[in-house]
Tab-separated table of C-alpha atoms and ligand atoms in Angstrom:
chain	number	residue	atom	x	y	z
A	1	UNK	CA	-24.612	7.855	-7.519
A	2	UNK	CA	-22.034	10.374	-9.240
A	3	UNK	CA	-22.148	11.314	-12.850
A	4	UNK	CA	-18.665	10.773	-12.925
A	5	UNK	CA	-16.854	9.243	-10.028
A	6	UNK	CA	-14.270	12.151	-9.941
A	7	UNK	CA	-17.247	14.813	-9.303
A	8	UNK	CA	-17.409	12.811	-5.710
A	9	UNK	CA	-13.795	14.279	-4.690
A	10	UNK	CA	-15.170	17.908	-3.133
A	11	UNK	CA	-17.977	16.077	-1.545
A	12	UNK	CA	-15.782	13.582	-0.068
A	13	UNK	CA	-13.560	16.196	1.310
A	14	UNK	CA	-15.885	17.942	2.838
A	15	UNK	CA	-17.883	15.594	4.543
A	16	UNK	CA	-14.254	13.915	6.265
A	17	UNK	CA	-13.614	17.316	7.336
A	18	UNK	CA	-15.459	16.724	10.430
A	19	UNK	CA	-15.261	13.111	10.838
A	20	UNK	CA	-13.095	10.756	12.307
A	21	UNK	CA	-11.227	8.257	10.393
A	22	UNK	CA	-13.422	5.442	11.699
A	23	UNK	CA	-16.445	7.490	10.582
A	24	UNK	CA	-15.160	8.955	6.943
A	25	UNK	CA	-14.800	4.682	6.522
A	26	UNK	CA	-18.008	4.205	7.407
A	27	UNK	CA	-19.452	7.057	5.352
A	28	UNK	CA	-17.238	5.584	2.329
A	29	UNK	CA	-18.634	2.314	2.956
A	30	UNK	CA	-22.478	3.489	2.675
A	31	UNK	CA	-21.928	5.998	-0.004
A	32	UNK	CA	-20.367	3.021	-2.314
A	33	UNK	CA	-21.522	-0.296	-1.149
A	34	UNK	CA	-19.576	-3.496	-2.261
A	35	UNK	CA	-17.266	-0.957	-3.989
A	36	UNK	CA	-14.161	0.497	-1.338
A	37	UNK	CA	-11.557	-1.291	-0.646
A	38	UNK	CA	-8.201	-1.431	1.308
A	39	UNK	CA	-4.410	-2.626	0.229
A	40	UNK	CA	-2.402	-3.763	3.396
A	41	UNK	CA	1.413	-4.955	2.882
A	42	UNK	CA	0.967	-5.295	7.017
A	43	UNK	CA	2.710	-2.219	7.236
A	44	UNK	CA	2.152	-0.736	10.743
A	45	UNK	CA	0.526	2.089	9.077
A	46	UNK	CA	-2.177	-0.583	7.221
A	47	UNK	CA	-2.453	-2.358	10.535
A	48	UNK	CA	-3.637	0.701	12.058
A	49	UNK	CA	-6.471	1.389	9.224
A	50	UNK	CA	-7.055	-2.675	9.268
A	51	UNK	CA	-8.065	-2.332	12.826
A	52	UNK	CA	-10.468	0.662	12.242
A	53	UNK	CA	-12.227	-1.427	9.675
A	54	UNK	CA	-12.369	-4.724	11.302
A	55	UNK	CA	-12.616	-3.629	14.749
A	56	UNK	CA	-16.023	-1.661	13.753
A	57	UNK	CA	-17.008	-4.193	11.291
A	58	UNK	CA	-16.763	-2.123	8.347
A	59	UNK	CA	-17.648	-3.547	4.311
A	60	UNK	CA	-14.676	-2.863	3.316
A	61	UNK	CA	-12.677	-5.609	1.237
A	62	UNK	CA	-8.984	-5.853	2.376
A	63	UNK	CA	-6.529	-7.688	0.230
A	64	UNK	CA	-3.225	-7.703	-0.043
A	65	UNK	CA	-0.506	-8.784	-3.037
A	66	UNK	CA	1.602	-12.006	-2.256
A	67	UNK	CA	4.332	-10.970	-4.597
A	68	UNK	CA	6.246	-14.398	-3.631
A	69	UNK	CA	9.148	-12.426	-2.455
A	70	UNK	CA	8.111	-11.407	1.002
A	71	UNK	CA	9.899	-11.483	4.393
A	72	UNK	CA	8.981	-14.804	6.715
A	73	UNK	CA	7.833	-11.950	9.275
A	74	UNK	CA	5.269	-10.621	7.047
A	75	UNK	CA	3.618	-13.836	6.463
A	76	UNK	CA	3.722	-13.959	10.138
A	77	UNK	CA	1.906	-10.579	11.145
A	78	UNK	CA	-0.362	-12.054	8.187
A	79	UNK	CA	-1.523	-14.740	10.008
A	80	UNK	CA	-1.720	-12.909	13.488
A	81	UNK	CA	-4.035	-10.538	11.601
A	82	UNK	CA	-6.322	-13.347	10.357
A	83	UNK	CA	-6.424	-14.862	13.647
A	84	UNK	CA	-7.039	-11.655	15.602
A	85	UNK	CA	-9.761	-9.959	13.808
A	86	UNK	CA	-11.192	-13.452	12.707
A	87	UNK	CA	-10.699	-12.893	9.675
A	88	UNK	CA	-9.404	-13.978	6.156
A	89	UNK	CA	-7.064	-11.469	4.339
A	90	UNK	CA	-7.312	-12.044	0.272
A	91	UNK	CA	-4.040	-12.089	-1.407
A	92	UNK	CA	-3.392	-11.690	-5.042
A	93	UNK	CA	-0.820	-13.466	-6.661
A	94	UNK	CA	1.315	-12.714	-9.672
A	95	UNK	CA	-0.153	-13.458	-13.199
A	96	UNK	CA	1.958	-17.078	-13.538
A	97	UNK	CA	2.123	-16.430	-17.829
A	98	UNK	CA	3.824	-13.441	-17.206
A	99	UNK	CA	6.237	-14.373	-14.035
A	100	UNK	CA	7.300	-17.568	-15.454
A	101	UNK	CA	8.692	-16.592	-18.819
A	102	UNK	CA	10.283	-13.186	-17.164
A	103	UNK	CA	12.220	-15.512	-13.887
A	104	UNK	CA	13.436	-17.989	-16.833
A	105	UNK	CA	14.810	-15.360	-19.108
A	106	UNK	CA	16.077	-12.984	-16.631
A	107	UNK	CA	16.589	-15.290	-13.199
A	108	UNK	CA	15.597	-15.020	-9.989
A	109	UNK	CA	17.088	-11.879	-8.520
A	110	UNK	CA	17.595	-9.998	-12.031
A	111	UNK	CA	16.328	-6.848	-10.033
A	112	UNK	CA	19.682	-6.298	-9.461
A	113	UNK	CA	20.894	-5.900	-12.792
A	114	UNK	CA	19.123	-3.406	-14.083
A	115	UNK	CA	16.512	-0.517	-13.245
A	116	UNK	CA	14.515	-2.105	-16.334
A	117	UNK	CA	14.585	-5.484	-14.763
A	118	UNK	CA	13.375	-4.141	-11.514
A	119	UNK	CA	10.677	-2.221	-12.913
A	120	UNK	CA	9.233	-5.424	-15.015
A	121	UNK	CA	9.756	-7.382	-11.545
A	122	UNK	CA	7.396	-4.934	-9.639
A	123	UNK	CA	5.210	-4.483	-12.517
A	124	UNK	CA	4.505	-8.616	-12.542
A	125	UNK	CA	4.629	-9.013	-8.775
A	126	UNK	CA	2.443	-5.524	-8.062
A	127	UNK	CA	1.234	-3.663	-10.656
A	128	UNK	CA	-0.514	-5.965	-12.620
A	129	UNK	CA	-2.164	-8.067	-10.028
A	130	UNK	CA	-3.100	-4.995	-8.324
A	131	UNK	CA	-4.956	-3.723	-11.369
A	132	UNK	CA	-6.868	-7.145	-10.763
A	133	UNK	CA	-7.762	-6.274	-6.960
A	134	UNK	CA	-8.735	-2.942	-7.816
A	135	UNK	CA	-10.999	-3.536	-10.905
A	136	UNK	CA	-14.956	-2.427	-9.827
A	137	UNK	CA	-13.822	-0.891	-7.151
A	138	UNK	CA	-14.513	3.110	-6.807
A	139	UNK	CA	-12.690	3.986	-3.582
A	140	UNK	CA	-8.877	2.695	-2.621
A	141	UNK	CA	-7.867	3.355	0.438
A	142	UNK	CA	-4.198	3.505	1.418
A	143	UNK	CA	-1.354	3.492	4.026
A	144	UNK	CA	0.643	6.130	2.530
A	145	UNK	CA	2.189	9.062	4.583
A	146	UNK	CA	3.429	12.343	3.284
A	147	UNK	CA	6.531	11.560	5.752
A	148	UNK	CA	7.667	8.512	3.622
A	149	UNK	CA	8.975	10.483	-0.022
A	150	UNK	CA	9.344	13.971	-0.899
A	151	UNK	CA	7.090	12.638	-3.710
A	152	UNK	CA	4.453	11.803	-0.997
A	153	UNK	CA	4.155	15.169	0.638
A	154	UNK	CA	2.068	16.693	-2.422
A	155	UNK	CA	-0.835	14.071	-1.980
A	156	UNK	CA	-4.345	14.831	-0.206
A	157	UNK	CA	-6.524	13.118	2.247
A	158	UNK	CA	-8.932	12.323	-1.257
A	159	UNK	CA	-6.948	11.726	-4.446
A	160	UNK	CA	-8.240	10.765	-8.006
A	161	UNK	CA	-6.044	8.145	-9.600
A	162	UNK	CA	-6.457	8.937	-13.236
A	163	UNK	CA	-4.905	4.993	-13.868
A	164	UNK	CA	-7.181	2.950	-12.036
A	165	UNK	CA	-10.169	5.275	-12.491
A	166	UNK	CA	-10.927	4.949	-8.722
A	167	UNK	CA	-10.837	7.578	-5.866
A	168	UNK	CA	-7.697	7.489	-3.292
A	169	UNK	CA	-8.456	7.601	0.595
A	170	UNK	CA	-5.176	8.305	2.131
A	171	UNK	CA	-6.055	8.928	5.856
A	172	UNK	CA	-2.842	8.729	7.433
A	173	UNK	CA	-1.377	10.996	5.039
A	174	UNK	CA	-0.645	13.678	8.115
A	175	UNK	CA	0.187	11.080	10.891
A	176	UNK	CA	3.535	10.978	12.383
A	177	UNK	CA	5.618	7.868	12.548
A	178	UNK	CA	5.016	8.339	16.555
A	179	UNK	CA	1.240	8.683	16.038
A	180	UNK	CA	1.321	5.410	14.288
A	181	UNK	CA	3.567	3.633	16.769
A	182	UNK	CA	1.201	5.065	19.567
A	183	UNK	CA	-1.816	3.769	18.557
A	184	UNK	CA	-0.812	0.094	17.377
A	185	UNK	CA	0.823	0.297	21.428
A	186	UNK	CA	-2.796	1.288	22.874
A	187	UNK	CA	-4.929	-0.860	20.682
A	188	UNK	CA	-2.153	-3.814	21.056
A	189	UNK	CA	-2.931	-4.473	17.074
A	190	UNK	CA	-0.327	-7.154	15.483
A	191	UNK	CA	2.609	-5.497	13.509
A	192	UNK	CA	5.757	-6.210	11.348
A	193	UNK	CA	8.182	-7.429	13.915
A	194	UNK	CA	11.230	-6.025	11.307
A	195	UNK	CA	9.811	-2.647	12.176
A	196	UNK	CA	11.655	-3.122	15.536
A	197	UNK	CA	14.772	-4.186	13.717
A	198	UNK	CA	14.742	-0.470	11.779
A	199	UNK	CA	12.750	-1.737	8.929
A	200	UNK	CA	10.410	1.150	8.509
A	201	UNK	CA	9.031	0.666	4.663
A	202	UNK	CA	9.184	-3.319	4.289
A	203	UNK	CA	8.469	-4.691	1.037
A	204	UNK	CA	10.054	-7.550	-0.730
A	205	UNK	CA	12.762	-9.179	1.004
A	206	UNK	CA	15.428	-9.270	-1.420
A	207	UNK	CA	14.824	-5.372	-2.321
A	208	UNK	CA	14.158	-4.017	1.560
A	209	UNK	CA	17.010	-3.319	4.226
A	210	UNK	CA	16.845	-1.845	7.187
A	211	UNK	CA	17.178	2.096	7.570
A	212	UNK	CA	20.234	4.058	9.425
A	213	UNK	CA	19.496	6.166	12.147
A	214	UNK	CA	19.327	9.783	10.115
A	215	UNK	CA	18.669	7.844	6.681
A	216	UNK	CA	15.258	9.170	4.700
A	217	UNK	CA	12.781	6.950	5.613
A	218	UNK	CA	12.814	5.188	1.850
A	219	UNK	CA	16.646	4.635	1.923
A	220	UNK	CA	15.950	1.130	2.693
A	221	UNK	CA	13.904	0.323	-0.503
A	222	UNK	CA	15.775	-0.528	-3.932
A	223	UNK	CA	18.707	1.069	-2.298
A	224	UNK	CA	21.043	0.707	-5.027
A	225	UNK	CA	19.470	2.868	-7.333
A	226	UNK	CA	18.631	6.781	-7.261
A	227	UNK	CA	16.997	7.938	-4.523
A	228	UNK	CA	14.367	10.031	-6.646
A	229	UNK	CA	13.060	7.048	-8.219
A	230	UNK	CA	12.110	5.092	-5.243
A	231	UNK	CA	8.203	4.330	-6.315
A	232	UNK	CA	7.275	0.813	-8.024
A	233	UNK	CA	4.226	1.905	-9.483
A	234	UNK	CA	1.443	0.990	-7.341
A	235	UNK	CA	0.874	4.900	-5.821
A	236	UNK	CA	1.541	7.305	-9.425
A	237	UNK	CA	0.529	10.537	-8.380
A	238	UNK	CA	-0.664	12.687	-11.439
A	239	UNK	CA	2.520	14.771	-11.237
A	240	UNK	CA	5.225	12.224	-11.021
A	241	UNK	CA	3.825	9.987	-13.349
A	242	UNK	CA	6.015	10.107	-16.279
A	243	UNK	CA	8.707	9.480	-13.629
A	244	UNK	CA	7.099	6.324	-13.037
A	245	UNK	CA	7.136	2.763	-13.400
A	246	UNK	CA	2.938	1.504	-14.490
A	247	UNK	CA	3.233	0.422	-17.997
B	301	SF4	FE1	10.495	-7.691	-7.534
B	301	SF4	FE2	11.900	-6.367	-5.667
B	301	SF4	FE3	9.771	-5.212	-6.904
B	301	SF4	FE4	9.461	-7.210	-5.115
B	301	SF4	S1	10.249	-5.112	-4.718
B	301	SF4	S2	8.394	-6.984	-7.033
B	301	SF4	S3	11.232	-8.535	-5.598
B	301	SF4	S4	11.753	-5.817	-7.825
């Protein structure tokens, strides 16, 4: 329909201007048929845009990336998901000819180590497999909030990501962590039961801990290494790119 896909962005914006979240989905979903998509880690955020989608019946394909590391609870909300919404959540795995050699050399929790050794981690576990879920896709659409990293709060609703060659829907980017929590309350949608245990970001078990009262709300990711590098490749915004891990 678009010349180039990145000539949709100011039309995209406009038209959400005066829609609803529900409804911008549901305009994505006719303007590119068979091509948006939606990557939940069953963050409460991407339980909230899971429940616009399935709850209306949207076309939207929702997967999500098994990295093989991931809390017992998330599995759980997982399943509740499924089970709610009647519905079957498509994980992607880690590329096995790339994880085995790199857990046989380095070991299982070589993360530690070394920044490098983390970065290879998440690009096996994430990065590459979600280059495989995203591939004919034109439209992503994502849980992130400008709340969660000072490198967040530049984004917009509509984003082009220059790596994947696919447009960004972030539309929670402006919700507050209380507008969140409200609405998975009044539309009783299944969540992260370690976001009660002051787990706000949860990602891989061995590399998430719970967050301090006060604490940013990424202090609980990677936590042993510099807070300005807490990203593991899967959002690179144009500008922080080079600061970033996508090989
Ligand atoms: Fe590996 Fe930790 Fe990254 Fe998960 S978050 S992919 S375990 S380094």
């Amino acid at each position: 329909m678009y010349s180039k896909l990145k000539d949709s962005l100011p039309f995209l914006a406009d038209r959400s201007a005066t829609l609803s979240i529900g409804e911008t989905l549901r305009m994505l979903a006719d303007e590119f048929p068979g091509a948006v998509c939606f990557s939940s880690s069953f963050s409460w955020e991407d339980q909230v845009i899971t429940h616009e989608i399935l709850s209306a019946g949207l076309p939207i394909t929702i997967f999500t990336l098994d990295t093989g590391r991931l809390f017992p609870e998330t599995y759980s909300v997982w399943s509740s998901t499924n089970e709610r919404y009647q519905t079957r959540i498509r994980p992607y795995y880690p590329n096995h000819d790339l994880l085995e050699p790199f857990v046989t050399e380095k070991g299982p929790n070589a993360f530690y180590e070394s920044v490098q050794n983390r970065k290879d981690c998440c690009f096996i576990r994430k990065v590459e497999p979600l280059k495989r879920a995203l591939a004919g896709n034109s439209i992503w659409i994502t849980g992130l909030r400008a709340e969660h990293s000072p490198a967040r709060q530049d984004l917009s609703l509509f984003e082009w990501d220059e790596g994947n060659r696919l447009v960004k829907y972030n539309p929670l980017l402006h919700w507050t962590t209380d507008q969140v929590k409200q609405y998975i309350s009044k539309h009783d949608v299944p969540y992260n039961s370690l976001h009660d245990k002051g787990f706000v970001s949860i990602g891989c078990a061995p590399c998430t801990r719970a967050v301090r009262p006060g604490e940013d709300f990424r202090a609980g990711r990677w936590w042993w290494e510099d807070a300005s590098k807490k990203e593991c490749g899967l959002h690179v915004h144009e500008a922080h790119a080079l600061e970033q891990v996508q090989k």
